[in-house]
Coordinates of C-alpha atoms in Angstrom, one line a residue:
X771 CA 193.5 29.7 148.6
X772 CA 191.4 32.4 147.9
X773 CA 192.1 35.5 146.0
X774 CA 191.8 39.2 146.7
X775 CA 189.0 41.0 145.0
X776 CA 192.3 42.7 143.0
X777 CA 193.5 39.6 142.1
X778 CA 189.8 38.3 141.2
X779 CA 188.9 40.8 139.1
X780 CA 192.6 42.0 137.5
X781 CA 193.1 41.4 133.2
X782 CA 195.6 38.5 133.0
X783 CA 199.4 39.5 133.0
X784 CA 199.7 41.4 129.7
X785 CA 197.2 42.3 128.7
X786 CA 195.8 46.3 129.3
X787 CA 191.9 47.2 130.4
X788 CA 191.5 49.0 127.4
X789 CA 192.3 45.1 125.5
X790 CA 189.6 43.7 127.9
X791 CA 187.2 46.6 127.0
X792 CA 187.6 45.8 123.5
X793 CA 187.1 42.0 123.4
X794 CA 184.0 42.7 125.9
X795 CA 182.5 45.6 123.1
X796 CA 183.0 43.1 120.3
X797 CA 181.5 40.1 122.1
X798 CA 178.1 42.1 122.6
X799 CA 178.1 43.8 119.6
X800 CA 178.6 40.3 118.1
X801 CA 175.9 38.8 120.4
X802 CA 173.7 41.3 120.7
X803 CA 174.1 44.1 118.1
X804 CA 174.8 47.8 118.2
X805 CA 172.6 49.1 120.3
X806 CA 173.3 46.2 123.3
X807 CA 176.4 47.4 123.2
X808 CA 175.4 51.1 123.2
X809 CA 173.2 50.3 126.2
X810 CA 176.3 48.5 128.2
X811 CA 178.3 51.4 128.1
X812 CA 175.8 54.3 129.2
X813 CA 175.6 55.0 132.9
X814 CA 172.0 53.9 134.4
X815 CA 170.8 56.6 136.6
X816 CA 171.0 57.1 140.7
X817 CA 167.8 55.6 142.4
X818 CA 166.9 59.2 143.2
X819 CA 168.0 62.2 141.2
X820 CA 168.7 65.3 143.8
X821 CA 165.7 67.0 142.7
X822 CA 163.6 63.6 143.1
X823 CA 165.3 64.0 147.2
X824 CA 164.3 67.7 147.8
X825 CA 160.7 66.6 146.3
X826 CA 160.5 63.7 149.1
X827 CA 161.8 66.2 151.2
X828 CA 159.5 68.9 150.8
X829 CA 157.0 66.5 150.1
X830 CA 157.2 64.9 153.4
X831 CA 157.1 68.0 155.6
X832 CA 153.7 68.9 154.2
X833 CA 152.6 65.7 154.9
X834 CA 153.9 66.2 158.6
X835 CA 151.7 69.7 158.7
X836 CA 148.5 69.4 160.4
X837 CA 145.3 69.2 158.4
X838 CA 143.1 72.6 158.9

């Protein structure tokens, strides 16, 4: 039987996020040190920033502008 993505990815009955969070912090820091576990929990950024969209933007509209 399979389970729901809910189900799959739930804490066991019990037992809170924030006790999951911990136990996960602990193992890196125990695995990998301080700054492993620094890196884990700092957002990684978009694929493109907005102003890395408006360059593509502008920088494909002079592309489309006919040579002199």
């Amino acid at each position: 039987m399979a389970m729901s993505d809910e189900a799959m990815f739930a804490p066991p009955q019990g037992i809170t996020i924030e006790a999951v969070n911990g136990m996960l912090a602990e193992r890196l820091a125990q695995k990998h040190g301080k700054a492993s576990l620094l890196r884990a929990f700092i957002p990684l950024p978009p694929p493109f920033s907005p102003v890395q969209l408006i360059e593509l933007h502008v920088l494909k509209k002079q592309l489309l502008l006919p040579l002199p």
